[in-house]
Coordinates of C-alpha atoms in Angstrom, one line a residue:
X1 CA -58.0 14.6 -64.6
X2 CA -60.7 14.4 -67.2
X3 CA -60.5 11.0 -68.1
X4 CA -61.6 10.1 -64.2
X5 CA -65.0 9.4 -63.6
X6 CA -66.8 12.4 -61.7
X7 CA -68.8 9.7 -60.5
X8 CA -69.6 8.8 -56.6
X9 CA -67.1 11.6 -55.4
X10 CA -63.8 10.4 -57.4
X11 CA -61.9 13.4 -58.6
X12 CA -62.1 15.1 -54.9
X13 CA -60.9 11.6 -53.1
X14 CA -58.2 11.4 -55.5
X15 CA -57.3 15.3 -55.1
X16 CA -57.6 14.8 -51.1
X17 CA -55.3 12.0 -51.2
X18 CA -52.5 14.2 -52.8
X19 CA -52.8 12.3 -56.2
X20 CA -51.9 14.0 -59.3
X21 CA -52.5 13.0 -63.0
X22 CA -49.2 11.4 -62.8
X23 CA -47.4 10.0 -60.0
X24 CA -43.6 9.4 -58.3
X25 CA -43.7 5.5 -57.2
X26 CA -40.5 5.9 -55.3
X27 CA -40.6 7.4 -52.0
X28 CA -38.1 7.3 -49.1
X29 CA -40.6 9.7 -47.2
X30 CA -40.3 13.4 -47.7
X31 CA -38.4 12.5 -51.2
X32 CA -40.0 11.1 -54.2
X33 CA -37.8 9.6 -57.3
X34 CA -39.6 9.3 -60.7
X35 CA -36.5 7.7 -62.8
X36 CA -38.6 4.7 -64.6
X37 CA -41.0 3.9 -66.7
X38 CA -45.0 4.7 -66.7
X39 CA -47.5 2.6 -65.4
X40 CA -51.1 2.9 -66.0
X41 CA -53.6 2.7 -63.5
X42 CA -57.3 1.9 -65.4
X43 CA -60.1 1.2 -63.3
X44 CA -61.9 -2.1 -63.6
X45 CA -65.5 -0.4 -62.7
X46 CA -65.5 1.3 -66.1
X47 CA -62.6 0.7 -67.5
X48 CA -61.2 4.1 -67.0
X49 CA -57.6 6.0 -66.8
X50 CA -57.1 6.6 -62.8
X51 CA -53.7 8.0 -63.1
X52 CA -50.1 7.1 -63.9
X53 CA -47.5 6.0 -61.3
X54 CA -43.4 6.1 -62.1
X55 CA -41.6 2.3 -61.7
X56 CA -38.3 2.1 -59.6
X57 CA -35.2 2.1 -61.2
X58 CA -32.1 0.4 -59.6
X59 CA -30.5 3.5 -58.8
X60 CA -34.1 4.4 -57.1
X61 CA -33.7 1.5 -55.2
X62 CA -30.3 2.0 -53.7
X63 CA -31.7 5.3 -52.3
X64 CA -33.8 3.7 -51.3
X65 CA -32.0 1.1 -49.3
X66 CA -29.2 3.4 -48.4
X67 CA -31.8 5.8 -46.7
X68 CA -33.9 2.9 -44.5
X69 CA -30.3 1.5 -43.3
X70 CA -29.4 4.8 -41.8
X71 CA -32.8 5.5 -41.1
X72 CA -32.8 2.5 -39.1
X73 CA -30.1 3.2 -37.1
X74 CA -32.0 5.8 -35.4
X75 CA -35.3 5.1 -35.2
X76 CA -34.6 1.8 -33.0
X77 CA -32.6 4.1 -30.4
X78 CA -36.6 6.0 -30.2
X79 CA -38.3 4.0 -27.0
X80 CA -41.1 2.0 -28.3
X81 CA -43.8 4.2 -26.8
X82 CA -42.9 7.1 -28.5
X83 CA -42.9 4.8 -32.1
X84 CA -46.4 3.9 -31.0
X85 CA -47.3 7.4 -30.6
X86 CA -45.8 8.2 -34.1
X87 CA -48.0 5.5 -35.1
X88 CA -51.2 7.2 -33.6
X89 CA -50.8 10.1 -35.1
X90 CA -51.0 8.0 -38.3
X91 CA -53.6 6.1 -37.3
X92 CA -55.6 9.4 -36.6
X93 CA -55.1 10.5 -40.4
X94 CA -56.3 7.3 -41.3
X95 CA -59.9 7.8 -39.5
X96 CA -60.0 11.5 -41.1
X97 CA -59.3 10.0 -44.7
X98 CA -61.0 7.0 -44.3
X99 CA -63.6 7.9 -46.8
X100 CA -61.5 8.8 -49.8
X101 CA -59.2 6.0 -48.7
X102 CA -61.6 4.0 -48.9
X103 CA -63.5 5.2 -52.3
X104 CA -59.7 5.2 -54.0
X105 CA -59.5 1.3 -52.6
X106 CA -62.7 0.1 -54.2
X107 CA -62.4 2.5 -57.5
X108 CA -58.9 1.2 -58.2
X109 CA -59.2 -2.7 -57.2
X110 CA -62.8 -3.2 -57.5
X111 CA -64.4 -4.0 -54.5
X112 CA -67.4 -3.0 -52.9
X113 CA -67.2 0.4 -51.2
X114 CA -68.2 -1.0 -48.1
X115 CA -66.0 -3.8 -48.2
X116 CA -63.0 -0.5 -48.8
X117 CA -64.4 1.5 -46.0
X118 CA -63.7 -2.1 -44.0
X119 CA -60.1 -2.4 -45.3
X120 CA -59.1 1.2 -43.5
X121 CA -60.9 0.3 -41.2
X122 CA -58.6 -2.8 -40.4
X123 CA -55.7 0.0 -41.2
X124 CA -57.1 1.9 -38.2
X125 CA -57.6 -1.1 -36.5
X126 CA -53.6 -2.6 -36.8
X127 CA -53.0 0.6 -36.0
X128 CA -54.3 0.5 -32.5
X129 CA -53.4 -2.6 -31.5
X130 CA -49.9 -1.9 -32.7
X131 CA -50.0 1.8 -30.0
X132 CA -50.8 -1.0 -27.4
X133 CA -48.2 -3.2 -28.5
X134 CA -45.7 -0.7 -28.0
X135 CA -45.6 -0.7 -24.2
X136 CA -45.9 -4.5 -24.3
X137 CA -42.4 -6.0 -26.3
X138 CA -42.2 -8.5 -23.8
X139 CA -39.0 -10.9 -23.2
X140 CA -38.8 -13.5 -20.5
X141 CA -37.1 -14.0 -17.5
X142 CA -36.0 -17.8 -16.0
X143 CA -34.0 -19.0 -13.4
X144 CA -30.4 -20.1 -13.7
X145 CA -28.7 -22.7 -12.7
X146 CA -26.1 -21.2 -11.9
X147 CA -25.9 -19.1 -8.5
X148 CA -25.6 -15.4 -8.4
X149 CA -26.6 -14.8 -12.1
X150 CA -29.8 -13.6 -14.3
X151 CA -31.0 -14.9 -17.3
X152 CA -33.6 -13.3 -19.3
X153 CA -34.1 -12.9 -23.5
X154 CA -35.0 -10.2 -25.1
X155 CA -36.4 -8.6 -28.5
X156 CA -34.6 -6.3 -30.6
X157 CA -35.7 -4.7 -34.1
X158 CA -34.2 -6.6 -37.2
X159 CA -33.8 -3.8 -39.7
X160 CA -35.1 -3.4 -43.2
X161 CA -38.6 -5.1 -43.7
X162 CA -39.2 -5.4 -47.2
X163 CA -42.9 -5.9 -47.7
X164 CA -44.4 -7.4 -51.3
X165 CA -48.7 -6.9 -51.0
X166 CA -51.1 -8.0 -53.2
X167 CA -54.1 -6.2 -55.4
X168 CA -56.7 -7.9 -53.6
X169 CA -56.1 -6.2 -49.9
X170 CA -54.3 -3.1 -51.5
X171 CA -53.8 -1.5 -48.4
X172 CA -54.9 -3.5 -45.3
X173 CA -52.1 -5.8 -45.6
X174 CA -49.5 -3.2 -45.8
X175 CA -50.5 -2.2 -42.7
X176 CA -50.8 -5.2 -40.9
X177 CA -47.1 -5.4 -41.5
X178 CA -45.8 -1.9 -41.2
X179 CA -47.9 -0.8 -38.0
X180 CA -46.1 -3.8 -36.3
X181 CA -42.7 -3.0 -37.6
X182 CA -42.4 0.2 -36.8
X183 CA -43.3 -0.2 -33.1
X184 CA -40.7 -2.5 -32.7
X185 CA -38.5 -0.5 -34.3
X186 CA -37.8 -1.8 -38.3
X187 CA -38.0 0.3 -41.4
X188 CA -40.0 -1.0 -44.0
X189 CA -39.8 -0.9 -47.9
X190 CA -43.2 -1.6 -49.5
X191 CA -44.1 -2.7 -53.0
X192 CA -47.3 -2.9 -53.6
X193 CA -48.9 -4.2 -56.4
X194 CA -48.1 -2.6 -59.5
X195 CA -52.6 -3.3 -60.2
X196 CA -53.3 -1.0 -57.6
X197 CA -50.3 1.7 -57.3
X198 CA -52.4 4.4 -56.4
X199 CA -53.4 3.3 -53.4
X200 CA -49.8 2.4 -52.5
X201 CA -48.8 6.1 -53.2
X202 CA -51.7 7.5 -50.9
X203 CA -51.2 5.5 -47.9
X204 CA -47.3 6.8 -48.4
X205 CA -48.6 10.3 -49.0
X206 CA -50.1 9.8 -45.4
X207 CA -47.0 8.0 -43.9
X208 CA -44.5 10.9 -45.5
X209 CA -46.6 13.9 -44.3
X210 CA -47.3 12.2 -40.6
X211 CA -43.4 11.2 -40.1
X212 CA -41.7 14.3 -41.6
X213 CA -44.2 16.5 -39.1
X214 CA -43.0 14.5 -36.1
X215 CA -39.4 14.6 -36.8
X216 CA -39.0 11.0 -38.2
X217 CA -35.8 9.6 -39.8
X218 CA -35.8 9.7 -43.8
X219 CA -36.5 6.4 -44.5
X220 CA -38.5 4.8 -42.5
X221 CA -41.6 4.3 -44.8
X222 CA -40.7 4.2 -48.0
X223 CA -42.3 2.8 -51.4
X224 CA -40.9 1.1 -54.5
X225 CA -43.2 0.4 -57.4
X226 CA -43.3 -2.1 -60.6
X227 CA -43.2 -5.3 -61.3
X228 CA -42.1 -8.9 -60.0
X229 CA -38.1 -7.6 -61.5
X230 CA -38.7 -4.4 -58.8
X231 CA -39.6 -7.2 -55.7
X232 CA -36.7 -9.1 -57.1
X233 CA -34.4 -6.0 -55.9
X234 CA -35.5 -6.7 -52.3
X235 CA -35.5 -10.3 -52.0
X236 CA -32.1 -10.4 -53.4
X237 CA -30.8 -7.9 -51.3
X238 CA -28.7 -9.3 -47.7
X239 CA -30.1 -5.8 -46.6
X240 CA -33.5 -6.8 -46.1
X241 CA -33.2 -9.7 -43.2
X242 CA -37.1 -9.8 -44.0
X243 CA -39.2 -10.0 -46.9
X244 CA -42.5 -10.5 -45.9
X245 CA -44.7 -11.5 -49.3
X246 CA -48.6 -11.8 -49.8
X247 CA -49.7 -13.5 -53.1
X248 CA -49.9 -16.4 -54.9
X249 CA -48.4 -19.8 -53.9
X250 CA -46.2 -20.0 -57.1
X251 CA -44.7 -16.7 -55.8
X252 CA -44.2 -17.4 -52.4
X253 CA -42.2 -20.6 -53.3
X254 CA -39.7 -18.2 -55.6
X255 CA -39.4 -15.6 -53.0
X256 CA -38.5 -18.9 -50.5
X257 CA -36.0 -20.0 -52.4
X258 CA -34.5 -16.6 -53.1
X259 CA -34.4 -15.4 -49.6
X260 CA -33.7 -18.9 -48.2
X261 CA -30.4 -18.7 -49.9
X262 CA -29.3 -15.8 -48.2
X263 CA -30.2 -17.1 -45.2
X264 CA -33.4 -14.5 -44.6
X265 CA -36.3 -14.7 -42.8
X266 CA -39.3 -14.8 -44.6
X267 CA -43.2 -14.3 -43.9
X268 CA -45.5 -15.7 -46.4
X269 CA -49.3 -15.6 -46.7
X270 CA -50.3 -17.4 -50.1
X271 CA -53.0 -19.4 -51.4
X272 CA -55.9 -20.8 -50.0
X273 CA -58.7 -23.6 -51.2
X274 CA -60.9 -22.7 -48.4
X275 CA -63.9 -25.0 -47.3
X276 CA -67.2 -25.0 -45.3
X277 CA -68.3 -27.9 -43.7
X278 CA -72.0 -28.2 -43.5
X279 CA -73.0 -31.2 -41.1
X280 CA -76.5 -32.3 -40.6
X281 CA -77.2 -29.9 -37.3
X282 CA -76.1 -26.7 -38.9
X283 CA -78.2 -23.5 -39.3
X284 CA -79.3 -23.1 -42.4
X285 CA -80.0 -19.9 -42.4
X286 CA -76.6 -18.8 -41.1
X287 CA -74.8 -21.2 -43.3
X288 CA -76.2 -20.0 -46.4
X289 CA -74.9 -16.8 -45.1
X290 CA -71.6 -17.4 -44.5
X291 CA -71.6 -19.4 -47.8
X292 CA -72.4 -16.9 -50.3
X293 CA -70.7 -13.9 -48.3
X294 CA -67.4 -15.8 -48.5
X295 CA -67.4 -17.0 -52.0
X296 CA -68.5 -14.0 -53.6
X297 CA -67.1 -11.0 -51.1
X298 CA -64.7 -9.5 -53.0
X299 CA -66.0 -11.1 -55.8
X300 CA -64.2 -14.4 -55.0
X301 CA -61.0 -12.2 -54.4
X302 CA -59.7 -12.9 -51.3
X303 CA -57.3 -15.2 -50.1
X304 CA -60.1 -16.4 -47.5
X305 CA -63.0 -16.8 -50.3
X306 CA -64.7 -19.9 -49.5
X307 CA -64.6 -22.3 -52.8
X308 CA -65.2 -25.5 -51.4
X309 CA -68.9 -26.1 -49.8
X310 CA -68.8 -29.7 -48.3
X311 CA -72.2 -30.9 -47.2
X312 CA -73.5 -34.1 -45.4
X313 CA -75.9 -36.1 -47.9
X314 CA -78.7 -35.8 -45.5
X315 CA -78.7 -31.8 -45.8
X316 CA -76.9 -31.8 -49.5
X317 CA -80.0 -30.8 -51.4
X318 CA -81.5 -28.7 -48.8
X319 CA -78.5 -26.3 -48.4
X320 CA -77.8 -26.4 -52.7
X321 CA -81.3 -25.3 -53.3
X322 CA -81.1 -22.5 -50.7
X323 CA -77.6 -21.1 -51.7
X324 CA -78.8 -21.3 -55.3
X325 CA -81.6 -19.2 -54.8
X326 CA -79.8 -17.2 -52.6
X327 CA -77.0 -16.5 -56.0
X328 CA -80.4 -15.3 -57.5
X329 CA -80.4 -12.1 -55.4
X330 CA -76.9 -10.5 -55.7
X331 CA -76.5 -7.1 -57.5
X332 CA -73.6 -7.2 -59.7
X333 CA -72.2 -3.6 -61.0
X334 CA -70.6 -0.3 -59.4
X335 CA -68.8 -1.3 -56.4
X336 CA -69.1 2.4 -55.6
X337 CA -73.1 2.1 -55.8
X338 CA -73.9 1.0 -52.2
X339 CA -76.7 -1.1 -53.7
X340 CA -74.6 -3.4 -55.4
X341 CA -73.3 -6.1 -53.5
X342 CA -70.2 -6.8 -55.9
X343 CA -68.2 -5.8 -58.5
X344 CA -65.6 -6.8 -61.3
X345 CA -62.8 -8.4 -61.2
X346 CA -59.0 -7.2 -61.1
X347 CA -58.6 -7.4 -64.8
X348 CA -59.3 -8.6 -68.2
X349 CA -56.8 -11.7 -67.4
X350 CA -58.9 -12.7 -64.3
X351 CA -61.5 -12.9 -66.5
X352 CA -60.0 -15.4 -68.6
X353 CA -58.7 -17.2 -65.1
X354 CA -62.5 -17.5 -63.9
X355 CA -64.2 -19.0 -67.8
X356 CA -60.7 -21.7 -67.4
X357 CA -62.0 -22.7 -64.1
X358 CA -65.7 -23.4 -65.8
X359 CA -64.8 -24.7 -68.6
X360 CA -62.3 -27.7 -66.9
X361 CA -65.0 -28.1 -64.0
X362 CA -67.3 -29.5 -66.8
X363 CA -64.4 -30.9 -68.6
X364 CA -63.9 -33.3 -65.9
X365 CA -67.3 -34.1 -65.0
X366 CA -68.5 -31.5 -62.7
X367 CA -72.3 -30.0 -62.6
X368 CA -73.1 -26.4 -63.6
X369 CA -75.7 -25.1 -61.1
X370 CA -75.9 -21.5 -61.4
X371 CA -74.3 -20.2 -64.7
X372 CA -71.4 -17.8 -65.1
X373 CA -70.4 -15.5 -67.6
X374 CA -69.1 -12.2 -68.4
X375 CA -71.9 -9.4 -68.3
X376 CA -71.7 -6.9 -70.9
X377 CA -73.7 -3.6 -71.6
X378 CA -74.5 -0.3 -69.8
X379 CA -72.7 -0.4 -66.9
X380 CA -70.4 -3.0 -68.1
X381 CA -68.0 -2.1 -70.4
X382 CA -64.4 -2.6 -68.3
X383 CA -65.0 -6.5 -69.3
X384 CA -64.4 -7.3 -66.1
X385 CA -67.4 -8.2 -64.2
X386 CA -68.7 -12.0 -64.0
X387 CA -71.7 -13.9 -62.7
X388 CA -71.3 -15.9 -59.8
X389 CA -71.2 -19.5 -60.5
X390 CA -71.6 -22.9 -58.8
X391 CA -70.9 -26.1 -59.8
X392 CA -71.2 -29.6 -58.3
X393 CA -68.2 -31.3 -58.2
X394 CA -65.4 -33.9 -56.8
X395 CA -63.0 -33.0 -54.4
X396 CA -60.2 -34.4 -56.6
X397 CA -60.8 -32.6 -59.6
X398 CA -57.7 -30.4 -60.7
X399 CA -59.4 -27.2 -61.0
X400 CA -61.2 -27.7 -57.4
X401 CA -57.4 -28.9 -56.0
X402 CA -56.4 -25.4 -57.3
X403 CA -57.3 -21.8 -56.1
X404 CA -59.0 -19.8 -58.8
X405 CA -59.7 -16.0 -57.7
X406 CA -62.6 -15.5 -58.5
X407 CA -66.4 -16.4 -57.7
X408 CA -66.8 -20.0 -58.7
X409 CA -67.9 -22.1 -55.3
X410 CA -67.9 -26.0 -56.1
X411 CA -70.6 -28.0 -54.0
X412 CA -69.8 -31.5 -53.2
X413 CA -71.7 -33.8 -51.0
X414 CA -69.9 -36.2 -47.8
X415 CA -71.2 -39.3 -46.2
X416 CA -71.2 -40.5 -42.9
X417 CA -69.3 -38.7 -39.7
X418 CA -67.6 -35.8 -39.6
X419 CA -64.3 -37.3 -40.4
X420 CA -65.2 -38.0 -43.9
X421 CA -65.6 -34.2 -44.0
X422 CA -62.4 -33.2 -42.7
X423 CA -60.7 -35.3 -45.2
X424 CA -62.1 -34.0 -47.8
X425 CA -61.4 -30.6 -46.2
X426 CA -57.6 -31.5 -45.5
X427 CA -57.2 -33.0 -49.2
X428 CA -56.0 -29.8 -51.0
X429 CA -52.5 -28.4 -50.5
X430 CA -53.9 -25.5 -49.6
X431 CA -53.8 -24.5 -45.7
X432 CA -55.4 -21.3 -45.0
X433 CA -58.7 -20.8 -43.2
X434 CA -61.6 -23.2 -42.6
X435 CA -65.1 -23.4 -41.2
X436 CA -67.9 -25.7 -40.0
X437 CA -71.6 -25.0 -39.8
X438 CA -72.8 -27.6 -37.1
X439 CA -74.8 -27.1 -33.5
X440 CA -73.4 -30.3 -32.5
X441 CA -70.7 -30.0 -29.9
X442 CA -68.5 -33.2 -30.3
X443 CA -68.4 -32.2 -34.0
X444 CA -67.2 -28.5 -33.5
X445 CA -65.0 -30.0 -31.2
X446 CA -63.6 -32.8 -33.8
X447 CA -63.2 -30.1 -36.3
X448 CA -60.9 -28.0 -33.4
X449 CA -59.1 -31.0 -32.4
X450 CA -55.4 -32.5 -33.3
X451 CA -57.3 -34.6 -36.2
X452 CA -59.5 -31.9 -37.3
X453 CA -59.0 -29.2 -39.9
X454 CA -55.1 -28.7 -41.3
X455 CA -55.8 -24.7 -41.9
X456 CA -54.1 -21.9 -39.6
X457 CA -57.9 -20.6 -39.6
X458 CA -60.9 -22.7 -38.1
X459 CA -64.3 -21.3 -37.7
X460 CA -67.3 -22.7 -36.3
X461 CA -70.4 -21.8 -37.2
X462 CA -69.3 -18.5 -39.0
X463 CA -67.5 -18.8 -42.6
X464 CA -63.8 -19.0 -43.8
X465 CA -63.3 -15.2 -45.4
X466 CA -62.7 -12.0 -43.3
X467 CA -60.3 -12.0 -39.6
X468 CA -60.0 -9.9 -36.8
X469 CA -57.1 -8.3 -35.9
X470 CA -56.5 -9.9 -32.3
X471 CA -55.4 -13.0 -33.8
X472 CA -52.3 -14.0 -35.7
X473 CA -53.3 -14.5 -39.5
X474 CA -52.0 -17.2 -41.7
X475 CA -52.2 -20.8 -42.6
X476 CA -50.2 -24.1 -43.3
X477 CA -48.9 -26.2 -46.1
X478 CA -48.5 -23.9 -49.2
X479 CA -50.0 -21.2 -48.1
X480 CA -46.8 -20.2 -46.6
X481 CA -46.9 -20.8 -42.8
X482 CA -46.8 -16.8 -41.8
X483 CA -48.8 -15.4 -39.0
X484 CA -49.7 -11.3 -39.4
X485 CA -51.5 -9.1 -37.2
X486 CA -52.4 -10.1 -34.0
X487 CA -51.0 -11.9 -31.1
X488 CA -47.2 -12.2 -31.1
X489 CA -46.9 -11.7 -34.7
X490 CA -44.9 -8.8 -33.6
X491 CA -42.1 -11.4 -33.2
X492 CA -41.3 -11.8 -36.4
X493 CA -40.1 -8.7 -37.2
X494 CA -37.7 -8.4 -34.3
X495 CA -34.7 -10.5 -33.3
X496 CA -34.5 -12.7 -30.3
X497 CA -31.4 -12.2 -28.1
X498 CA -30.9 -13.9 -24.5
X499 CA -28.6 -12.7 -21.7
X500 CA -27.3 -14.0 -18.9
X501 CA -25.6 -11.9 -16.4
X502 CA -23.5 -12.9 -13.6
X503 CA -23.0 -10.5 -10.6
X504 CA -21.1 -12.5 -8.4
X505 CA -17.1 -12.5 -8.1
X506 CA -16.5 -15.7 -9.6
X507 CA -17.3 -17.5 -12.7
X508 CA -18.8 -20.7 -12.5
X509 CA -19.6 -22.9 -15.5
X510 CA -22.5 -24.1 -16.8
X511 CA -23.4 -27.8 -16.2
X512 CA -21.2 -27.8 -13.6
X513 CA -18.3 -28.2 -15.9
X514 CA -14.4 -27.3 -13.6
X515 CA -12.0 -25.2 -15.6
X516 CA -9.4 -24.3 -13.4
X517 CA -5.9 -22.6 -14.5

């Protein structure tokens, strides 16, 4: 694969990952379609030809479909401990290529190679807590009112989980979704973004060689590939009781309405306008931190980025002048360089997205404090990698009310108590994840309380992006509602049935209601 860079160990993670010069993007596990069209996979780092991946044609798609539904019907009769072994044995080919993995994840999207080591990481991680999950499917059990009978509810798998990711996790949402599934039972149909195919058709590669080794049903992993028309397939489908989407907000509200009028369940984790309260008892230190690690991680790519910083008056130009000069020491370049502490973004058209979003800040009033721009030159010559920027601004401004992915934070200054803060905070119809900086207990509290922040994330005193797996991810308002990962997000992808059995010779009615013939 000439056209690769040899650079930083590419060619042998790509050849220990299975991929070829050109690529099947259909997969129902051992089988592999390659009916549609190319699509070309170039690098943002330099710009570079990665490979080629097939799209899914409808008739690849009915195989698909057709094989997960009789898949299905088998792989739910398996007890859920021996899926959760099935998903160990993934999980251990995960931590033996999580180095490749992880050099294919930052090559291909663009993020630091730390940052993709961290992303299997949170593969392996899923992947653990689902093994546990496995032996723990709990239902309940309650008294009823009648004598001489049971009641008790319990969880059954749903079916077909259809599973739409986005470029900027390429691989750790995936498997926030499918480790859970397929302990309790579901097969699942993943598109991933058609940005970063490769990555999708690795982390099948591993799925297909794991299940067909242990004796799994055709089926239960599979992979489409393309664009928005291939998603389409699934979230029309009455097939696919769940489509569970990650993305942007104007997405999420078309995959709604599509699956709502089916009458399918949906999962959906969209956009976020996340914020950092700074009050006037914060650490500094910390905050500044938090700050920058959250709005340029990623480079400004993830849905948790921080883009709001909302500081008290009386610590406004101390914490500006100290995240400013922090901006002055990030490396910019490889993401595969180690000593870099970010690289491009996703594309040309990002680009474009982030010198919008500084151009209207100014437009409407705001304050450039450090300066963006796109770096050219040695090292540069994808187009895609940007400076950091901040810019004072007003909460009401239409660019700071929408979410730009990318690394533009906008400062803005609060008077008076906390509450002032959290409106300011809440004012975006955004709902995602949240943080405050404060060592002042009634304030932390505030922020935790009923009146506080609106987000399904709240932090104190570390910053909005990154989450642990224990606890269920998502947020509120337009950012969908869904909860992933931890907790009992496992219920989502299962049905809810309760029972009532009566072991007594008679048949009394409930509420005490007399039927007699």
């Amino acid at each position: 694969m000439s056209t690769v860079a040899t650079s930083f160990g590419i060619e042998e993670a790509l050849k220990e990952l299975g991929l070829n010069e050109t690529n099947n993007g259909t997969s129902t596990g051992a089988n592999w379609f390659s009916g549609g069209e190319e699509i070309a996979s170039y690098s943002p780092v330099d710009g570079k030809l990665i490979g080629k991946v097939s799209a899914t044609t409808k008739e690849d798609y009915e195989k698909v479909i057709s094989t997960a539904t009789e898949g299905f019907k088998e792989w739910r009769t398996l007890p859920a401990p021996q899926r959760g072994e099935i998903v160990r044995k993934f999980n251990d080919e995960l931590r033996r290529l999580k180095e490749p993995l992880g050099k294919l994840v930052s090559y291909e999207m663009g993020k630091s190679y730390q940052e993709g080591l961290g992303e299997v990481q949170e593969m392996i991680d899923i992947c653990d807590f689902a093994v546990g999950l496995s032996r723990q499917l709990h239902g309940l059990t309650m008294h009823s009112e009648r004598p001489g009978h049971r009641m008790y509810e319990q969880y059954h798998p749903l079916g077909v989980v259809g599973i739409i990711s986005a470029f900027n996790f390429p691989v750790a949402v995936w498997s926030w979704n499918t480790a859970l599934a397929w302990v309790c039972g579901d097969a699942c149909i993943w598109k991933g973004s058609e940005k970063t195919p490769l990555t999708s058709v690795a982390c099948q590669n591993i799925a297909a060689r794991v299940f067909s080794e242990n004796g799994v049903p055709e089926g239960i992993s599979c992979l489409i590939t393309g664009d928005y028309t291939v998603g389409e397939m699934m979230t029309k489908d009455e097939r696919v009781p769940l489509i569970s989407a990650t993305g942007s907000t104007r997405m999420g509200k078309i995959v709604a309405k599509e699956v709502a009028g089916r009458l399918g369940k949906t999962l959906l984790e969209l956009g976020g306008n996340n914020a950092i309260i700074v009050t006037p008892d914060a650490n500094i230190k910390n905050t500044v931190i938090g700050a920058v690690f959250g709005a340029v991680g990623t480079c400004g790519q993830r849905c948790t980025s921080t883009r709001r910083l909302i500081v008290h008056e009386d610590v406004y130009d101390k914490v500006k002048n100290a995240v400013v000069d922090a901006y002055k020491q990030i490396k910019i370049g490889n993401p595969l360089d180690e000593n870099n502490h970010i690289g491009p973004l996703i594309d040309t058209d990002a680009v474009k997205n982030y010198q919008h979003a500084l151009d209207k800040v100014v437009e409407e009033g705001g304050n450039i404090l450090v300066e963006g721009g796109v770096l050219e030159g040695e090292g540069y010559e994808s187009g895609c990698y940007v400076k950091p920027a901040i810019a004072e601004a007003e909460n009401h401004f239409e660019i700071v009310q929408h979410e730009t992915f990318a690394p533009v934070l906008y400062i803005m200054k609060y008077k008076g108590d906390v509450s002032n803060a959290l409106e300011l905070q809440n004012g975006v119809r955004q709902g995602l994840s949240s943080a405050i900086m404060t060592n002042n207990l009634r304030e932390a509290e505030r922020f935790l309380s009923v009146e506080g922040s609106d987000c399904g994330i709240a932090n104190v005193n570390i910053g909005t992006s990154g989450a642990e797996i224990g606890g269920a991810f998502g947020g509120e308002k337009e950012t969908g509602g869904g909860r992933e990962s931890g907790s009992d997000a496992w219920k989502v992808y299962m049905r809810r049935q309760t029972n009532t059995i009566n072991y007594t010779t008679e048949l009394p009615l409930a509420q005490g209601i007399k039927f007699d013939l």
